[in-house]
Short mmCIF file of C-alpha atoms and ligand atoms in Angstrom, two decimals:
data_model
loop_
_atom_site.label_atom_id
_atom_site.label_comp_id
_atom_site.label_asym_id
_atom_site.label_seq_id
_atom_site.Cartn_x
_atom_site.Cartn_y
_atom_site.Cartn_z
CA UNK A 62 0.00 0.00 0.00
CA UNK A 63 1.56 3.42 -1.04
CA UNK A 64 1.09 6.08 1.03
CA UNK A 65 4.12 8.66 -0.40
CA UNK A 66 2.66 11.77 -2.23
CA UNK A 67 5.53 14.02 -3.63
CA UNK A 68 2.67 16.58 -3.83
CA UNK A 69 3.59 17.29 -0.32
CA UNK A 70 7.56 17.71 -0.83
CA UNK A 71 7.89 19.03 -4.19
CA UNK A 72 10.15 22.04 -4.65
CA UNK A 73 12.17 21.00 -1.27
CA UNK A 74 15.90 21.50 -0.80
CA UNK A 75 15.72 17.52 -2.17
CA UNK A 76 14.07 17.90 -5.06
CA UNK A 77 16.35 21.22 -5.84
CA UNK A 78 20.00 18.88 -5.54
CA UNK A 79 18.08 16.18 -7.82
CA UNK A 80 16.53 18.33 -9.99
CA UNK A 81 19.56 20.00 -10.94
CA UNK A 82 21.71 16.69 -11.86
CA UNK A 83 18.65 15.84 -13.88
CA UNK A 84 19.01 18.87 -15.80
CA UNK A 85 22.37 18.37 -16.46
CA UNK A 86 22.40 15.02 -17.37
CA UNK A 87 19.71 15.90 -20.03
CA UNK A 88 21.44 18.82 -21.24
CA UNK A 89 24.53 16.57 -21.92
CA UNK A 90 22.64 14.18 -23.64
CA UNK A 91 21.15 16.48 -25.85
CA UNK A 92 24.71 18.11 -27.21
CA UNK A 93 24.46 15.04 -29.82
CA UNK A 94 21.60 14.66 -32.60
CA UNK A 95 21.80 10.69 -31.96
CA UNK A 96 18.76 9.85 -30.13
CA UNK A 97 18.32 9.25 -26.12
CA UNK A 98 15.95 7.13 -24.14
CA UNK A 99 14.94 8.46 -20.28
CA UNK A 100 13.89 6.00 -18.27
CA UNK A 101 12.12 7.10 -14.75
CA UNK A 102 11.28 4.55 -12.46
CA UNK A 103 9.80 6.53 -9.72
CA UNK A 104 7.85 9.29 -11.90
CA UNK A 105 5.30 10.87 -9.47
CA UNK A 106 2.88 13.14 -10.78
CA UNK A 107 4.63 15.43 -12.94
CA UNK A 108 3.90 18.54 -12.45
CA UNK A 109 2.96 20.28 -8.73
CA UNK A 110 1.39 23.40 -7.61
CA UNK A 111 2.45 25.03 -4.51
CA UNK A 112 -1.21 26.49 -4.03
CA UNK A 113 -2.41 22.48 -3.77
CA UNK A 114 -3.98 21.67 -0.28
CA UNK A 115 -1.18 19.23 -0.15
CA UNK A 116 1.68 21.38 -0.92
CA UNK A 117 0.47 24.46 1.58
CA UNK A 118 0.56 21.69 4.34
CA UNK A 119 3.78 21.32 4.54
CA UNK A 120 4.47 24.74 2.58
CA UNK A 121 8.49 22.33 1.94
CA UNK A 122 8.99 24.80 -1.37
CA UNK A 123 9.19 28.05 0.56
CA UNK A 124 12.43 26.87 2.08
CA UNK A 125 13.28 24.98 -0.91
CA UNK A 126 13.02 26.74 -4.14
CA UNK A 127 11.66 29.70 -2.54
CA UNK A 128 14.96 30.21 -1.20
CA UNK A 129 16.67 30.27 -4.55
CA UNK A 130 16.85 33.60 -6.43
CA UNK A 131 17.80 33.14 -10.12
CA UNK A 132 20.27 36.06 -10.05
CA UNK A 133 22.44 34.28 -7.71
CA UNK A 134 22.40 31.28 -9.46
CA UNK A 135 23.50 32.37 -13.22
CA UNK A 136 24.78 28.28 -13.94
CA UNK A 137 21.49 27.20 -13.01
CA UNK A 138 19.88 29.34 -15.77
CA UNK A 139 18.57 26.02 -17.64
CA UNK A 140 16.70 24.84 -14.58
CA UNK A 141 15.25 27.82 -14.03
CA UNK A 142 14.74 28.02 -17.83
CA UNK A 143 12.49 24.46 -17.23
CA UNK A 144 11.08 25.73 -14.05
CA UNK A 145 9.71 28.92 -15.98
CA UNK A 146 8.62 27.11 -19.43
CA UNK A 147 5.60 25.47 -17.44
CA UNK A 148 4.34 28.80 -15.62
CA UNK A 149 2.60 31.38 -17.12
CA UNK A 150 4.74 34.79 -17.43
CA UNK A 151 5.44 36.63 -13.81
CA UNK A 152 4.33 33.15 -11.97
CA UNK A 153 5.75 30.34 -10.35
CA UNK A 154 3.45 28.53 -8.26
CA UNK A 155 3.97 25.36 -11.05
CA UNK A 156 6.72 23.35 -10.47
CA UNK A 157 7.64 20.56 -12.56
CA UNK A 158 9.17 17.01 -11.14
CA UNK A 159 11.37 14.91 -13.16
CA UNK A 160 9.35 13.53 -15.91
CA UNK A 161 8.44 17.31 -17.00
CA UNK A 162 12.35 17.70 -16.66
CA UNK A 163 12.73 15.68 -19.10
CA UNK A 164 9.98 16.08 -21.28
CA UNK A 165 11.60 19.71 -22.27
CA UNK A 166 14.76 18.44 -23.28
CA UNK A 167 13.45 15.56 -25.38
CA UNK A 168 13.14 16.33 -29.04
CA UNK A 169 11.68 14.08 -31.75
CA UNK A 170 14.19 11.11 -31.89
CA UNK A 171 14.19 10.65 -28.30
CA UNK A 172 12.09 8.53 -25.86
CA UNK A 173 10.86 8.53 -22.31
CA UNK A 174 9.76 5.52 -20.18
CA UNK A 175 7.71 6.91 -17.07
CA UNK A 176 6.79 4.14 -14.37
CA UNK A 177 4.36 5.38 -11.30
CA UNK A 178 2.69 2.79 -9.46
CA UNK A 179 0.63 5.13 -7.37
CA UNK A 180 -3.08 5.07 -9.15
CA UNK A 181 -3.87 8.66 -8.47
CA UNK A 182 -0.56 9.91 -9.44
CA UNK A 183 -0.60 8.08 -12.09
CA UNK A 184 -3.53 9.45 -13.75
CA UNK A 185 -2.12 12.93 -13.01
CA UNK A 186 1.01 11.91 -14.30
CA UNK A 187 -0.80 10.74 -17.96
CA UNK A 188 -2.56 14.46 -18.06
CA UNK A 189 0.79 15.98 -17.15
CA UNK A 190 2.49 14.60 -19.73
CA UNK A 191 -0.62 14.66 -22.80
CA UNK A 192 -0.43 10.70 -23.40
CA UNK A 193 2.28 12.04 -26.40
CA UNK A 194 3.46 8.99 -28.57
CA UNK A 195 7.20 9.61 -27.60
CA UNK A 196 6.25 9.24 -24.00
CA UNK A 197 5.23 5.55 -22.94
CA UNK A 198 3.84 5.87 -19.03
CA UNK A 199 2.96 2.94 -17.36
CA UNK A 200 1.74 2.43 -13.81
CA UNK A 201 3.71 -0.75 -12.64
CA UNK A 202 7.03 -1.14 -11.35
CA UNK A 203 9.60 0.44 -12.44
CA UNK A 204 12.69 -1.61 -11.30
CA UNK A 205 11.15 -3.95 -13.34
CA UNK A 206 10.27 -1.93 -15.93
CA UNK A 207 13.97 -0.32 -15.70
CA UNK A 208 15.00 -4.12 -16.05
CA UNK A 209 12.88 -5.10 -19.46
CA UNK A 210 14.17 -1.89 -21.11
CA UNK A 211 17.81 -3.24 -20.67
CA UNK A 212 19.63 -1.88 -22.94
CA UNK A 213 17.88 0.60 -24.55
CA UNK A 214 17.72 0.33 -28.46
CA UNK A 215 19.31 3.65 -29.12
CA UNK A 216 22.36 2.73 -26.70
CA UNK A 217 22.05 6.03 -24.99
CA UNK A 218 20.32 6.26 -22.04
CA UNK A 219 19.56 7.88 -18.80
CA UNK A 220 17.84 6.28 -16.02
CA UNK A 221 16.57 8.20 -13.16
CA UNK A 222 15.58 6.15 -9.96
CA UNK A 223 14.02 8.51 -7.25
CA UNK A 224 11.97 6.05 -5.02
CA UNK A 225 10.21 6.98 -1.74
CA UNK A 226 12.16 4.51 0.23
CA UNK A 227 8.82 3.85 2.14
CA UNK A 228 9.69 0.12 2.61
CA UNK A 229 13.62 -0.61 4.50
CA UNK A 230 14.16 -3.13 1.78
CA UNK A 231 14.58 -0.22 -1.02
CA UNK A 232 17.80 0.76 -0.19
CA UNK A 233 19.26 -2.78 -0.72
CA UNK A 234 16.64 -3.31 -3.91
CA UNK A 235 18.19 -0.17 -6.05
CA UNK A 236 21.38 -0.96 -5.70
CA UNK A 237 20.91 -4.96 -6.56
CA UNK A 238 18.61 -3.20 -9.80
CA UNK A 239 21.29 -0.77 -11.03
CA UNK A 240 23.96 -3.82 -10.69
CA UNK A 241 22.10 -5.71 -12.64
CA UNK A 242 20.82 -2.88 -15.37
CA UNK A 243 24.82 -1.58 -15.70
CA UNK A 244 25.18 -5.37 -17.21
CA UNK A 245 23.43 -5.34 -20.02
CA UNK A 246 23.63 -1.11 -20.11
CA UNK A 247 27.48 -0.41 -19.08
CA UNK A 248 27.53 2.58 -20.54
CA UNK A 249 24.02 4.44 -19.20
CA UNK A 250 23.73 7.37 -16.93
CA UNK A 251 21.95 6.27 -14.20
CA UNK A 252 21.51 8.36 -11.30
CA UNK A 253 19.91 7.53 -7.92
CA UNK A 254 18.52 9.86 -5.33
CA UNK A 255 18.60 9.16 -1.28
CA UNK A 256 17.73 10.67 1.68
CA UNK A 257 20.01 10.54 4.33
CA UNK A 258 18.03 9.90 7.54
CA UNK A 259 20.30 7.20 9.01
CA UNK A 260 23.55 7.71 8.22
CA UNK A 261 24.68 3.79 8.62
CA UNK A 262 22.25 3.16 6.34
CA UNK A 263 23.64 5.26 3.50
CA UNK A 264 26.94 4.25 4.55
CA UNK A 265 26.21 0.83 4.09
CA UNK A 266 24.75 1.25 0.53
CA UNK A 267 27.53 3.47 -0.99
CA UNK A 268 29.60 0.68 0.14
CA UNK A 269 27.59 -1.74 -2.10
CA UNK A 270 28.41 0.30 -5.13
CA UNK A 271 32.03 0.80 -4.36
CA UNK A 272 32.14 -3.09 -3.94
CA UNK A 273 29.95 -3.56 -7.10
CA UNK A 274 32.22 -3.38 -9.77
CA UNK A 275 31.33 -0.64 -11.58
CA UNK A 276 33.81 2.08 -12.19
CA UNK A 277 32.81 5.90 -12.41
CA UNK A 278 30.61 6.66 -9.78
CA UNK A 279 30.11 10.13 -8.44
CA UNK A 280 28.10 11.27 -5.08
CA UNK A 281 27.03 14.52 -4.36
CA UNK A 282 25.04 15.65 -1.12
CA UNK A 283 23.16 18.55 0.03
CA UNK A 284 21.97 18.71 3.74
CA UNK A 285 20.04 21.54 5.57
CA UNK A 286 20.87 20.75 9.26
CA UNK A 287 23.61 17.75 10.49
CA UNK A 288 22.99 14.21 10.84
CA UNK A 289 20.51 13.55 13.21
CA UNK A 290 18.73 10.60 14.56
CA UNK A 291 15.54 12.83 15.47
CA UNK A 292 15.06 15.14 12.58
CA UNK A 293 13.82 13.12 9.48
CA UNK A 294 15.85 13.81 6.09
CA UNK A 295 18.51 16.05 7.24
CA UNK A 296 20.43 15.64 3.82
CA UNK A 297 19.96 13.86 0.41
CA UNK A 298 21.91 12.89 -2.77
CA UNK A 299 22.65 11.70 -5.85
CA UNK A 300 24.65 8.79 -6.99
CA UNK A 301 25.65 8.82 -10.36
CA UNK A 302 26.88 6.02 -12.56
CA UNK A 303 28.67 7.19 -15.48
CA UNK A 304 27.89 11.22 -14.51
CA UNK A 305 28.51 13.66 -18.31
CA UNK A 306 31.96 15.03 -18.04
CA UNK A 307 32.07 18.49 -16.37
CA UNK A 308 29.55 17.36 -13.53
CA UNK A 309 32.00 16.93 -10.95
CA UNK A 310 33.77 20.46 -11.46
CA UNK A 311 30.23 22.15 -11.71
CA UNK A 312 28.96 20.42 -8.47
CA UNK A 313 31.92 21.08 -6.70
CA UNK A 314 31.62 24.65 -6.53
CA UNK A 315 27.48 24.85 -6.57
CA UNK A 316 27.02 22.80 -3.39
CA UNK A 317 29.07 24.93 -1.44
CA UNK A 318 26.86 27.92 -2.38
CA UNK A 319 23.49 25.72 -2.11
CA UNK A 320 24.36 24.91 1.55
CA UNK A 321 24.87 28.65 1.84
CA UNK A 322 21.43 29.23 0.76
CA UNK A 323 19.10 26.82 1.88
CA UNK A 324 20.75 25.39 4.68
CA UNK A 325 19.27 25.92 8.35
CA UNK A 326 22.64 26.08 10.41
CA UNK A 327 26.10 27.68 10.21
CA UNK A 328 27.96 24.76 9.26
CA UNK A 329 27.85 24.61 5.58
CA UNK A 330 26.59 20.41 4.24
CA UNK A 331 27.64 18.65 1.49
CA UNK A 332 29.54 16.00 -0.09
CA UNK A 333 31.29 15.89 -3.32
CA UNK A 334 32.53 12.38 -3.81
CA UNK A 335 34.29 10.15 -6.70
CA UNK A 336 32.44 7.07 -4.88
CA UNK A 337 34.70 4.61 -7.53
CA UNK A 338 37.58 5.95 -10.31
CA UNK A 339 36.69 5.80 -13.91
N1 SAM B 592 10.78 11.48 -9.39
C1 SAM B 592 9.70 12.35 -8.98
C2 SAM B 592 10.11 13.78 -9.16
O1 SAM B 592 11.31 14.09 -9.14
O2 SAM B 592 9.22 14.60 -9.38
C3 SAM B 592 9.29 12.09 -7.57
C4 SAM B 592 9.04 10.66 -7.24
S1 SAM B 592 8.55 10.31 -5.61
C5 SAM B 592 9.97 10.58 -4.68
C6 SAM B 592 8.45 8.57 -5.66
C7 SAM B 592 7.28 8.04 -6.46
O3 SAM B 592 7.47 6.65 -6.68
C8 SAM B 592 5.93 8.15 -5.75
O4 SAM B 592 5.05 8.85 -6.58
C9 SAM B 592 5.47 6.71 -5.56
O5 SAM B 592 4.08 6.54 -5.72
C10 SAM B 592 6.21 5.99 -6.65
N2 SAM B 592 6.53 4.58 -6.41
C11 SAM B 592 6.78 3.95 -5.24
N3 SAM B 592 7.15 2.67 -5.46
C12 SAM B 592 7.18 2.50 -6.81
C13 SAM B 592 7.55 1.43 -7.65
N4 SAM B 592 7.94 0.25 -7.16
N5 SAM B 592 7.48 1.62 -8.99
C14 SAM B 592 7.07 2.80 -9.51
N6 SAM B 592 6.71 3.86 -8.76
C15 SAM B 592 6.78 3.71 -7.42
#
C-alpha cells in the first residue's frame, strides 16, 4: 500500500539537488543529434502546484526553491529556464518534477519511459504529460520496468531512480537493480537519489556500489541541518553512474553555495565524492 505523495515535498531543498543533476544530465545528452531514451522509475505526478492543499501543508517549497533567487544562481539558468517554461509569465506557483524535466529536453528522436505505481498519481502523471506517442507511461514497477528496457535500443540512455524509500528493503533493492541494469547497459547514466536519515544506512549502501564493480561513480550531497537521529531527512543525494563530463567540477563549486542558501545552520553540508575511479 503506497502512502508517499511528492505533492507534499515538491520544490524541497531535495528535489532542488536532484533536480539540478537531472538537468544536467539531459542537457549533456542532448549536445548530440543521436537519439536518447529516459527511463524514470519513480515518476510521481509530474507537475505540482504550490497552491495544492497538499503542498500548503507542509508549505516544503518556501524553504526549498523559494529560497533560490535566479540572479544568484546564473549556472542554473537552464533549470530555471524548465522551471519557468511550465508557468505562465510573472508566476511560479507550477513546479515541474522529473518527468516534466525531461519532457523539455526531449526532441523528436528521443524517448521517455515513465513508471508510477501510485493510481492517483498516475492518472495525473498521464494528463501531465498529454499521453504524447514519444512518452510511454505505465503504472507498474519500475525496477522492473527499468530491467525489461535493458539496454535501450538507441544505446544512450539515462535512467533516473528517485523512489520513496517507504519500505527498508529499497535501499538494498536499487542498488541490486542498477547492478544488474549496468550489465546489459554499461555505458548508461543512471543516477539515484537518497535521503540521508540514518547515516549507517547510507553508509552501508555506498559501500555496495564501491564493492559492485562498476567504475565511475560520483556522489554529491546537500543537507540543511547535520545528521541527526531525530530530525527526518537532514540531507539527500545523488549517486551517479557514469555522470557527463564536467559534472564533478560544476557540483563542486554549486554545493558549497546551495548549503549557503538553503541550509538551516552555520555549518555549511555537502559532499562531493568520486564514490569509484573511472
Ligand atoms: N521522481 C519524482 C520527481 O522528481 O518529481 C518524484 C518521485 S517520488 C519521490 C516517488 C514516487 O514513486 C511516488 O510517486 C510513488 O508513488 C512511486 N513509487 C513507489 N514505489 C514505486 C515502484 N515500485 N514503482 C514505480 N513507482 C513507485
Amino acid at each position: 500500500m503506497l502512502s508517499y505523495r511528492h505533492s507534499f515535498h515538491a520544490g524541497n531543498f531535495a528535489d532542488i539537488l536532484k533536480h539540478i543533476v537531472a538537468v544536467e544530465v539531459l542537457e549533456h545528452l542532448t549536445k548530440k543529434d543521436k537519439p536518447f531514451e529516459y527511463i524514470d522509475t519513480h515518476s510521481g505526478a509530474g507537475l505540482f502546484n504550490f497552491k495544492s492543499a497538499h503542498a500548503r501543508k507542509l508549505e516544503e517549497h518556501v524553504n526549498g526553491i523559494g529560497k533560490l533567487k535566479q540572479v544568484d544562481y546564473p549556472e542554473l539558468a537552464s533549470y530555471f529556464k524548465v522551471i519557468k517554461s511550465y508557468n505562465e509569465a510573472g508566476k511560479s506557483n507550477l513546479y515541474p518534477g522529473s518527468p516534466l524535466l525531461a519532457k523539455y529536453f526531449l526532441r523528436p528522436q528521443d524517448r521517455a519511459w515513465l513508471f508510477e505505481l501510485h493510481p492517483e498519481d498516475f492518472q495525473y502523471l498521464c494528463l501531465n504529460t498529454s499521453r504524447q506517442r514519444k512518452i510511454k507511461v505505465t503504472c507498474s514497477d519500475g525496477l522492473k520496468g527499468m530491467d525489461a528496457l535493458m539496454p535501450p535500443a538507441s544505446r544512450r540512455g539515462f535512467i533516473l531512480i528517485d523512489p520513496s524509500y517507504e519500505v527498508k528493503t529499497e535501499y538494498d533493492e536499487v542498488v541490486k537493480a542498477i547492478v544488474k541494469a549496468h550489465k546489459k547497459f554499461a555505458t548508461g547514466t543512471y543516477a539515484l537519489w537518497y535521503p540521508v536519515v540514518d547515516r549507517a544506512t547510507i553508509n552501508k549502501m555506498k559501500n555496495k556500489f564501491i564493492r559492485s564493480g562498476i567504475k565511475n561513480i560520483q556522489c554529491f550531497e546537500l543537507g540543511v541541518s547535520p545528521d541527526s537521529d531525530e530530525h527526518g531527512m537532514t540531507s539527500s543525494g545523488m549517486i551517479v553512474v557514469n555522470p557527463p563530463w564536467g559534472l564533478f567540477d560544476k557540483m563542486t563549486k554549486l554545493l558549497p553555495k546551495l548549503a549557503r542558501t538553503l541550509g538551516e545552520t552555520d555549518e555549511l553540508i555537502f559532499q562531493c565524492d568520486q564514490l569509484v575511479e573511472e
